[in-house]
Coordinates of N, CA and C and ligand atoms in Angstrom, one line a residue:
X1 N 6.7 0.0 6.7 CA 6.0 -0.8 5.6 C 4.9 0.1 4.9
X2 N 4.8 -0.2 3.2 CA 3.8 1.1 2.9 C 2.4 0.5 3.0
X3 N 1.5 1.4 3.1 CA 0.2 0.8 3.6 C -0.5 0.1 2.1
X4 N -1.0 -0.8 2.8 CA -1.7 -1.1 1.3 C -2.9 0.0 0.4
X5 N -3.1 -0.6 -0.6 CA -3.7 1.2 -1.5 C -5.1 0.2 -1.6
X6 N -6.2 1.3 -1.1 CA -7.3 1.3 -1.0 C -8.1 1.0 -2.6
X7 N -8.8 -0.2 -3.1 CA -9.2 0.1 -4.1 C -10.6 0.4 -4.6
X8 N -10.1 1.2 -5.8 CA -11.1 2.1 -6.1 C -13.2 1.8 -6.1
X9 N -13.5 0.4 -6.0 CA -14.3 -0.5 -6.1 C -15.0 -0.2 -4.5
X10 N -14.4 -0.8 -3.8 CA -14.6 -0.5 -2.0 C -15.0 1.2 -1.7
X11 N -15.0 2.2 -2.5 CA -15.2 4.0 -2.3 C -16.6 4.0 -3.0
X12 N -17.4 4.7 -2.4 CA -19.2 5.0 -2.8 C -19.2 6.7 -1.7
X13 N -20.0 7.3 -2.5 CA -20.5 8.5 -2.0 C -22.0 8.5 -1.8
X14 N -22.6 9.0 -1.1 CA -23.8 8.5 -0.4 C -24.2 10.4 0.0
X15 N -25.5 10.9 -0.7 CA -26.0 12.3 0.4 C -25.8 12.6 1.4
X16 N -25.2 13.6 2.1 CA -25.1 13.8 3.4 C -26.5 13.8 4.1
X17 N -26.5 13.8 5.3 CA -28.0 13.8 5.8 C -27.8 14.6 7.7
X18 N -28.6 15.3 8.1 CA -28.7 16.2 9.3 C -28.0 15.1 10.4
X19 N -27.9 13.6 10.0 CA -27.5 12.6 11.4 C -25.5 12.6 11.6
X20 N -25.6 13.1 10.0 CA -24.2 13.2 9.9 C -23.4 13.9 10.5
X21 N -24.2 15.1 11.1 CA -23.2 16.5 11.4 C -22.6 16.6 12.5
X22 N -22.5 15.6 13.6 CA -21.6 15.5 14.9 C -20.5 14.7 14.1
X23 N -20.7 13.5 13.6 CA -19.1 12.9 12.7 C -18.9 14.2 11.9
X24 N -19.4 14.6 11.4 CA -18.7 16.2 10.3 C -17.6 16.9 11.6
X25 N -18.4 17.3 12.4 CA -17.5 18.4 13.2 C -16.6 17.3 14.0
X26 N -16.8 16.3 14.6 CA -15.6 15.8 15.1 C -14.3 15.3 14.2
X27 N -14.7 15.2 13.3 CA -13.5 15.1 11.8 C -12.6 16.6 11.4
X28 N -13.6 17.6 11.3 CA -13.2 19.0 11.4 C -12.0 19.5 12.5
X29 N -12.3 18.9 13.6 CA -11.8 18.9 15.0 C -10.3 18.4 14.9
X30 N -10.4 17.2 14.0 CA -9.1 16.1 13.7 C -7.7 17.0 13.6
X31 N -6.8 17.0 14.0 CA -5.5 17.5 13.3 C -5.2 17.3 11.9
X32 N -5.4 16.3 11.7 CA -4.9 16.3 10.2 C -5.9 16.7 9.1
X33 N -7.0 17.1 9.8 CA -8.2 17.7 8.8 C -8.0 19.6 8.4
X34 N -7.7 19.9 10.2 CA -7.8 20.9 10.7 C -7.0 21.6 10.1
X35 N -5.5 21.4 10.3 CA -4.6 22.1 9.3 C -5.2 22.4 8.1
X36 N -6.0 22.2 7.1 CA -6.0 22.5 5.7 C -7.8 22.8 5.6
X37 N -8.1 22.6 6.4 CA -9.8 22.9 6.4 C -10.1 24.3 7.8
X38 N -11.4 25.0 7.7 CA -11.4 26.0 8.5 C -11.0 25.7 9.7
X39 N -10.0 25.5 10.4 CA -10.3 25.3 11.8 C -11.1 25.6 12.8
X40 N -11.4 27.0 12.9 CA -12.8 27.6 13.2 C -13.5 27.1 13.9
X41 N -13.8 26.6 12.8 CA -15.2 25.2 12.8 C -15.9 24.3 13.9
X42 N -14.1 23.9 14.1 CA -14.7 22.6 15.2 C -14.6 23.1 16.7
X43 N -14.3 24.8 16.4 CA -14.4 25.1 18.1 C -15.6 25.9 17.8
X44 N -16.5 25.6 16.8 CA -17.6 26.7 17.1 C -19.1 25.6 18.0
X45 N -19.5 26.1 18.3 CA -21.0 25.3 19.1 C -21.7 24.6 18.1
X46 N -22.8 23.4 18.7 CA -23.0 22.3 17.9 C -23.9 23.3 16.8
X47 N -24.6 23.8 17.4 CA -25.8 24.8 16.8 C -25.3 25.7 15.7
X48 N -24.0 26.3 15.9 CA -23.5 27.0 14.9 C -23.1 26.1 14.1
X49 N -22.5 25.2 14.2 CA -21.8 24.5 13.0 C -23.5 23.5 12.3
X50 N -24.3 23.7 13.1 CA -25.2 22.8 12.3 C -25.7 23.9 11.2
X51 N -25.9 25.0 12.2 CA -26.4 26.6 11.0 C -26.1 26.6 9.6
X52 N -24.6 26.3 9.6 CA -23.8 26.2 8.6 C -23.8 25.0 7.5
X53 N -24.1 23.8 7.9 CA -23.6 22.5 7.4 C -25.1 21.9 7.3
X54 N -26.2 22.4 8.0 CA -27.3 21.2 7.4 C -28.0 21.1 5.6
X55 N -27.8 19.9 5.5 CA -27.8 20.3 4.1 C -29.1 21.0 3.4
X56 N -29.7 21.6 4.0 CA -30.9 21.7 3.1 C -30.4 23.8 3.5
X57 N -29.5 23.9 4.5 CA -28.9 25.4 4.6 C -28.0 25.4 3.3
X58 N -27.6 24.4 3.3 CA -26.3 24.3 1.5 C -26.8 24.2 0.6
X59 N -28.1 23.7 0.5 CA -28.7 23.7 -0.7 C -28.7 25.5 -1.3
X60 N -29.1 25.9 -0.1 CA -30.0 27.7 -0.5 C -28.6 28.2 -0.8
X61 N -27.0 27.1 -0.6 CA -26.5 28.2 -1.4 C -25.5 27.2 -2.6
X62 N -26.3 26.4 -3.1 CA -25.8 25.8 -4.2 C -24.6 24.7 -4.1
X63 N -24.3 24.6 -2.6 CA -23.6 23.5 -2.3 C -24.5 22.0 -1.9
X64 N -23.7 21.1 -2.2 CA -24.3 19.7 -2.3 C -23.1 18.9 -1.5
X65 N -24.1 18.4 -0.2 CA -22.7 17.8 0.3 C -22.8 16.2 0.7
X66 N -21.7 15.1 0.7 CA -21.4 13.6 0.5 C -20.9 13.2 1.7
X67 N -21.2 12.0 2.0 CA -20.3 11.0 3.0 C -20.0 10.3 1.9
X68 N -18.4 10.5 2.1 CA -17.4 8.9 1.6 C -17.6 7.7 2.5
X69 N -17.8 6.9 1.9 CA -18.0 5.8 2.3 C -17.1 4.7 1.8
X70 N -16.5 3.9 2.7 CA -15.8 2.7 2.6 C -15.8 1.3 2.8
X71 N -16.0 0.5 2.4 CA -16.9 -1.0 2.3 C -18.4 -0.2 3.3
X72 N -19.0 0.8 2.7 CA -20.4 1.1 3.7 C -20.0 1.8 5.0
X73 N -18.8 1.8 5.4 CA -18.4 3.0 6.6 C -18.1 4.3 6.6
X74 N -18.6 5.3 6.9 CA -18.7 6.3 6.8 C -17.1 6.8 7.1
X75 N -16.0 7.5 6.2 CA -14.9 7.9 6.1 C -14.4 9.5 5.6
X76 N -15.1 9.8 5.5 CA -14.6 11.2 4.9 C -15.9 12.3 4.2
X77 N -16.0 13.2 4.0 CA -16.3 14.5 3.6 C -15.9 15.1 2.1
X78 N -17.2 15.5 1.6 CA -16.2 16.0 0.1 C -18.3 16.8 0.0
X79 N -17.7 18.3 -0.9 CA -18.8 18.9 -1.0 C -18.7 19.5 -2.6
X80 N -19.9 19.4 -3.3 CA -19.4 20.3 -4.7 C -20.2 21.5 -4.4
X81 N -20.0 22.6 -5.7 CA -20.8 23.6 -5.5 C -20.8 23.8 -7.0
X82 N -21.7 25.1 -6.8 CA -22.1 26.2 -8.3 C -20.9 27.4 -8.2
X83 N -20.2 26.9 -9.1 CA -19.0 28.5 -8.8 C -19.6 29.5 -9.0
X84 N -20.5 29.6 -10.0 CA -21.4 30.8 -10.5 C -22.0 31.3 -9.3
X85 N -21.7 32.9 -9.4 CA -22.8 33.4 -7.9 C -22.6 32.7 -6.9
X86 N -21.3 32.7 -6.4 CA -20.7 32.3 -4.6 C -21.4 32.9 -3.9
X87 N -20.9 34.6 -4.3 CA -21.2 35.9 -3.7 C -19.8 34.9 -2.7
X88 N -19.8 36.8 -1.4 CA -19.0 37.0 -0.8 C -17.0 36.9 -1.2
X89 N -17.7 37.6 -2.1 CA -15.7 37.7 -3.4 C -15.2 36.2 -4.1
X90 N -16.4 35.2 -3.6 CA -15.4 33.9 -3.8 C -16.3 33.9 -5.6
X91 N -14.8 33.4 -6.4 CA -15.3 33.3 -7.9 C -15.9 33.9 -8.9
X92 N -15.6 35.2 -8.4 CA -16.4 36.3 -9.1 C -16.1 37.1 -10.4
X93 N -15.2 35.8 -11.5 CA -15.1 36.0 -12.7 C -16.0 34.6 -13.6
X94 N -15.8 33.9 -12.7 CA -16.5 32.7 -13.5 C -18.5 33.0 -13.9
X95 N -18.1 33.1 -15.2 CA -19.5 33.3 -16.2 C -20.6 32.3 -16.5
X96 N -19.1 31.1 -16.3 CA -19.6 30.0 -17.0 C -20.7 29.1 -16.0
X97 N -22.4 28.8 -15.9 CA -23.1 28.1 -14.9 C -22.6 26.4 -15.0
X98 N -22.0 26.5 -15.6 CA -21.7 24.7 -16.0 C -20.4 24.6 -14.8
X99 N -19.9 25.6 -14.6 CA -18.6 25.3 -13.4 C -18.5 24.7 -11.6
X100 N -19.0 23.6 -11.8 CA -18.8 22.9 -10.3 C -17.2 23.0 -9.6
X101 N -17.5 23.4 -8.4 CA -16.3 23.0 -7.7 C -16.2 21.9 -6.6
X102 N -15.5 21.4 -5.8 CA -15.3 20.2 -5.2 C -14.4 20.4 -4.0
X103 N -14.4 20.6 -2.9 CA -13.9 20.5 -1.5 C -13.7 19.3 -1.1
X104 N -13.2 18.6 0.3 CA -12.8 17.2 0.9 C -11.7 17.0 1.7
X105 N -12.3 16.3 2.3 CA -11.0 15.5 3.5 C -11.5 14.3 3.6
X106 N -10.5 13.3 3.9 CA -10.8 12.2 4.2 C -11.1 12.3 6.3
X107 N -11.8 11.8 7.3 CA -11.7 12.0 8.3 C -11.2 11.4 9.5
X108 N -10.7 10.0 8.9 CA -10.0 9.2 9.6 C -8.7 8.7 9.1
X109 N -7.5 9.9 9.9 CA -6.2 9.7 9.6 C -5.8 8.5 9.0
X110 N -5.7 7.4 9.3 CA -5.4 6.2 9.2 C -5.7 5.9 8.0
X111 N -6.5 6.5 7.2 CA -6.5 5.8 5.8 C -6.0 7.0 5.0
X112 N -5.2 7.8 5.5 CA -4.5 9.3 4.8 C -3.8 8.6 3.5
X113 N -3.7 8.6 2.3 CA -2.4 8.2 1.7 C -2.2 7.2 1.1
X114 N -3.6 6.1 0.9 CA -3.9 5.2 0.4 C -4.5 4.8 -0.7
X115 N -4.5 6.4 -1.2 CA -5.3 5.9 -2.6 C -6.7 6.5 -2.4
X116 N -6.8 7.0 -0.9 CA -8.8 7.0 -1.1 C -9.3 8.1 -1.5
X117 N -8.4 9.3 -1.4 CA -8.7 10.4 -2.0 C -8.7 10.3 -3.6
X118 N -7.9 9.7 -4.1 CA -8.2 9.6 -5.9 C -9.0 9.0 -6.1
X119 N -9.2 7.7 -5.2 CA -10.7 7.2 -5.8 C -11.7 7.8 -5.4
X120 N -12.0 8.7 -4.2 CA -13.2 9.4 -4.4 C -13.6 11.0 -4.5
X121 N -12.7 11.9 -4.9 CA -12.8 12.7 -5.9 C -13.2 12.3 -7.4
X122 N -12.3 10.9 -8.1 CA -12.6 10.6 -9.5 C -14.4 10.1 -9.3
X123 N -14.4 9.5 -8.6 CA -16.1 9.3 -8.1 C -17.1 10.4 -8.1
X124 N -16.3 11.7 -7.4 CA -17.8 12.7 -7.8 C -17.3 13.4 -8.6
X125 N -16.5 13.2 -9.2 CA -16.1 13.9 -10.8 C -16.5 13.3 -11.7
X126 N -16.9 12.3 -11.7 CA -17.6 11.3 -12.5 C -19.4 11.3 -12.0
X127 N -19.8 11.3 -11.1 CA -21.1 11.7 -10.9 C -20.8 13.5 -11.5
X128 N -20.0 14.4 -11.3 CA -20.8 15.7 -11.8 C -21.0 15.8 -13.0
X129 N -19.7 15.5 -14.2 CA -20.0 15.1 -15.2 C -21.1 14.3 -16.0
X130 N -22.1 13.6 -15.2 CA -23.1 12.4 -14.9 C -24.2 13.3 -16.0
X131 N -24.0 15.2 -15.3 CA -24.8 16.3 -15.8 C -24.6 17.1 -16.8
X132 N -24.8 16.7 -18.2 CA -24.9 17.5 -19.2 C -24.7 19.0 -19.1
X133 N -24.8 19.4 -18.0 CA -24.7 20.9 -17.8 C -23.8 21.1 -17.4
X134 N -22.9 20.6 -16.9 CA -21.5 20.8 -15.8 C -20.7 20.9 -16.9
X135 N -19.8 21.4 -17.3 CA -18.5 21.9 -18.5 C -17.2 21.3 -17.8
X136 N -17.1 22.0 -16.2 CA -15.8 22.0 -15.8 C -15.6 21.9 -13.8
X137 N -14.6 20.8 -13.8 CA -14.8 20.7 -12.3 C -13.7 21.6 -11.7
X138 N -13.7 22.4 -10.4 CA -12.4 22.9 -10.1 C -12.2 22.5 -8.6
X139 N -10.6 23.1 -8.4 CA -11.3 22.9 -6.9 C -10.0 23.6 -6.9
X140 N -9.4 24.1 -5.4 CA -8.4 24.9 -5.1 C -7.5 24.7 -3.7
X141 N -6.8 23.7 -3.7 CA -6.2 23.4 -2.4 C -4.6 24.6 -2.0
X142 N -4.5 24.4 -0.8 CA -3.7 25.5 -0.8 C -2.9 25.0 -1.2
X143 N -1.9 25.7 -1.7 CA -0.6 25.6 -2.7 C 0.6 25.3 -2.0
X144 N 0.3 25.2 -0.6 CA 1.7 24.3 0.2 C 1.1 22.8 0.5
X145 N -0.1 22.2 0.2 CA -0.7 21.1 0.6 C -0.3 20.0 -0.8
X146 N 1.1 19.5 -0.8 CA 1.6 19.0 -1.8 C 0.5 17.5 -2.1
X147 N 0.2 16.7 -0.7 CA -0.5 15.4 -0.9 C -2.0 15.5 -1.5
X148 N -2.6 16.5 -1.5 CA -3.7 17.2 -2.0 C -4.1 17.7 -3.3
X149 N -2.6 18.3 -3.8 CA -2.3 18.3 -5.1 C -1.8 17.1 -6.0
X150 N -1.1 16.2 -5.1 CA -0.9 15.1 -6.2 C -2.3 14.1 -6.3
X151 N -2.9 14.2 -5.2 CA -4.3 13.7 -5.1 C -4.7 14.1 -6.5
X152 N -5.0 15.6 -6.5 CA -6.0 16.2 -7.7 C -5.7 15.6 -8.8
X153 N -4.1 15.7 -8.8 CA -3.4 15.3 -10.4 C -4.0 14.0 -10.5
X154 N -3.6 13.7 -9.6 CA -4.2 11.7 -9.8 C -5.5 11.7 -10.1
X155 N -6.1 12.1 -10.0 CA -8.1 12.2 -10.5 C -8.5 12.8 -11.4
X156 N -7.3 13.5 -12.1 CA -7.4 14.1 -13.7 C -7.7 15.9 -13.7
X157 N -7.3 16.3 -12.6 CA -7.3 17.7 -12.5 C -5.5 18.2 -12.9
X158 N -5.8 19.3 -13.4 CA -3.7 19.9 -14.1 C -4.1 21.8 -13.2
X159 N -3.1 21.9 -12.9 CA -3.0 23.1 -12.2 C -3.2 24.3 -13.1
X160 N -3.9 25.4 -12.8 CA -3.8 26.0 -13.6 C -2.9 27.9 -13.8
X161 N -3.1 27.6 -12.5 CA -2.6 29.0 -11.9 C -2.4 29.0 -10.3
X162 N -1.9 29.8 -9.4 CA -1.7 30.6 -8.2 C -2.9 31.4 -8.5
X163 N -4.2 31.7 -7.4 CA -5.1 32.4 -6.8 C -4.5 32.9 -5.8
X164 N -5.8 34.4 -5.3 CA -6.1 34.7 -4.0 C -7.4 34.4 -3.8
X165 N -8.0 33.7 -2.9 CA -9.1 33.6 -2.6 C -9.7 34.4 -1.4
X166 N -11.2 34.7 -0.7 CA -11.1 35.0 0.3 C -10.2 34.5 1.4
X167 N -10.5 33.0 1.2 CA -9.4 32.6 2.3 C -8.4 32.4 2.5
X168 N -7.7 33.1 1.1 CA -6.1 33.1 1.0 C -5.4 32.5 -0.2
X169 N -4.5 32.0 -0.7 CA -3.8 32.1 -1.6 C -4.1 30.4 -1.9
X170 N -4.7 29.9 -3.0 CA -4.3 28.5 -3.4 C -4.3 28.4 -4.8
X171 N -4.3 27.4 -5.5 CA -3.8 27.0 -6.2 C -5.1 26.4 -7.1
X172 N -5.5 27.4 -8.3 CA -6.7 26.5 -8.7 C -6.6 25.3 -9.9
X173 N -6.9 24.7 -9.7 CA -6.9 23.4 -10.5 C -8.3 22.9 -11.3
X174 N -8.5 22.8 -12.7 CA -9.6 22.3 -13.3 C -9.5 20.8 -13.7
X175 N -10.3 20.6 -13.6 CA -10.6 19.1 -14.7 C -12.0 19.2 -16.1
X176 N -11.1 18.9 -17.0 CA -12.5 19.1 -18.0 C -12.9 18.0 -18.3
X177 N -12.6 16.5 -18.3 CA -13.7 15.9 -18.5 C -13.4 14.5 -17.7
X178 N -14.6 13.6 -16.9 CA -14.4 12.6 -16.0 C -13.4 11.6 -16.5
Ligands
COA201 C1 -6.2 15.6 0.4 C2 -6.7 14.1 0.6 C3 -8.2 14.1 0.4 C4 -6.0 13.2 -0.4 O1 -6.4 11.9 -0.1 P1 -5.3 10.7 0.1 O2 -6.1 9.5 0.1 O3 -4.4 11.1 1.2 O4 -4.5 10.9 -1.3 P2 -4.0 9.7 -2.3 O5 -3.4 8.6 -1.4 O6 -5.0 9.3 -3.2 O7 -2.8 10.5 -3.1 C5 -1.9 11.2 -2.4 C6 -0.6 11.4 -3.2 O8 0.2 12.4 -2.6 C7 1.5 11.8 -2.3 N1 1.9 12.5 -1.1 C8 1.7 12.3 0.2 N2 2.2 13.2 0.9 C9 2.9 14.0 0.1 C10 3.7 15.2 0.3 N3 3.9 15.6 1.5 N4 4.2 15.8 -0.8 C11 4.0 15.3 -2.0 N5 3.2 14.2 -2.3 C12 2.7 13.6 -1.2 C13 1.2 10.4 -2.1 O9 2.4 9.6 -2.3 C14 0.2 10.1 -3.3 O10 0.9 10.1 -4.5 P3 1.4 8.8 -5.3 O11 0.2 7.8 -5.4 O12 1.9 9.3 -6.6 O13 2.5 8.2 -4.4 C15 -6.4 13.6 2.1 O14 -5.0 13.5 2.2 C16 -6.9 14.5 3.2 O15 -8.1 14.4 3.5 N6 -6.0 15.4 3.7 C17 -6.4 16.2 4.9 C18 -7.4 17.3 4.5 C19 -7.0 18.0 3.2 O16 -5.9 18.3 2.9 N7 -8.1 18.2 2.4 C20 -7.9 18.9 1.1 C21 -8.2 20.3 1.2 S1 -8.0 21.0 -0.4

């Protein structure tokens, strides 16, 4: 039977906050997360993974990161950034300071496939756009991650090319306007 589709009304993004970061890494941890996100991650120590993920460490590098929230329950992960000045090889043609990009997983299998990813990607595509300064949103899922991709499409991102990234080969995708 197909699952019923999550509507877009019921999805809110909320700041992440330092209480968040044990649900971050146990979601990280998830199989269905793990495949397509660093795996790494969730076998590293609480301390290292907090090093990495508290948000005020993401700020100093121009990442901004969200709890998805659904009717108010915390569901998923999604982070933007400044493409400009990654450093460490990632995006190191982009000129443009107006270029946000956008990462995510939802963290509880069970709602995989229902719609919640389009509604809350279009959600912080629509908050980045919010900023007169932002031009263009991107993001880059790997290029074998087909439900990810039709996700994007569905939220108004069109493929633009095959990358290499530091972390390997995906698929970048823009959206120009919410
Ligand atoms: C990627 C992710 C955020 C998308 O959210 P979602 O709620 O599952 O996606 P949606 O339900 O909004 O849309 C998925 C679409 O892909 C389709 N789909 C599902 N599996 C698919 C597959 N194997 N091949 C092609 N399309 C597929 C669905 O049918 C749906 O399209 P439709 O509405 O036209 O039928 C979520 O699946 C997720 O968190 N995945 C695990 C982690 C991950 O991959 N993160 C992204 C890293 S870039």
């Amino acid at each position: 039977m197909a699952s019923l589709q999550i509507a877009p009304a019921r999805v809110a993004l909320r700041p992440m906050t330092d209480d968040d970061l044990p649900m971050l890494q146990q979601w990280i941890g998830r199989p269905h997360v793990a495949e397509w996100w660093d795996a790494d991650e969730a076998a590293w120590s609480f301390e290292r993974f907090r090093a990495s993920y508290l948000p005020r460490v993401m700020a100093e590098e121009k990442v901004t990161p969200y709890i998805v929230q659904l009717d108010g329950r915390p569901v998923g992960f999604a982070q933007s950034y400044v493409a400009m000045g990654s450093g460490d090889g990632w995006w190191e043609d982009i000129t443009d300071p107006g270029v946000r990009g956008i990462d995510q997983f939802i963290g509880e299998a069970d709602l995989l496939g229902r719609g919640l990813g389009t509604a809350m990607v279009k959600a912080l595509v629509r908050q980045l756009f919010a900023d007169p300064a932002v031009t263009r949103v991107q993001t880059d899922p790997d290029p074998t991650n087909a439900r990810a991709i039709r996700c994007y499409q569905k939220a108004g991102f069109r493929a633009v090319r095959e990358i290499v990234t530091p972390d390997g080969p995906a698929l970048y995708m823009l959206c120009e306007c919410a």
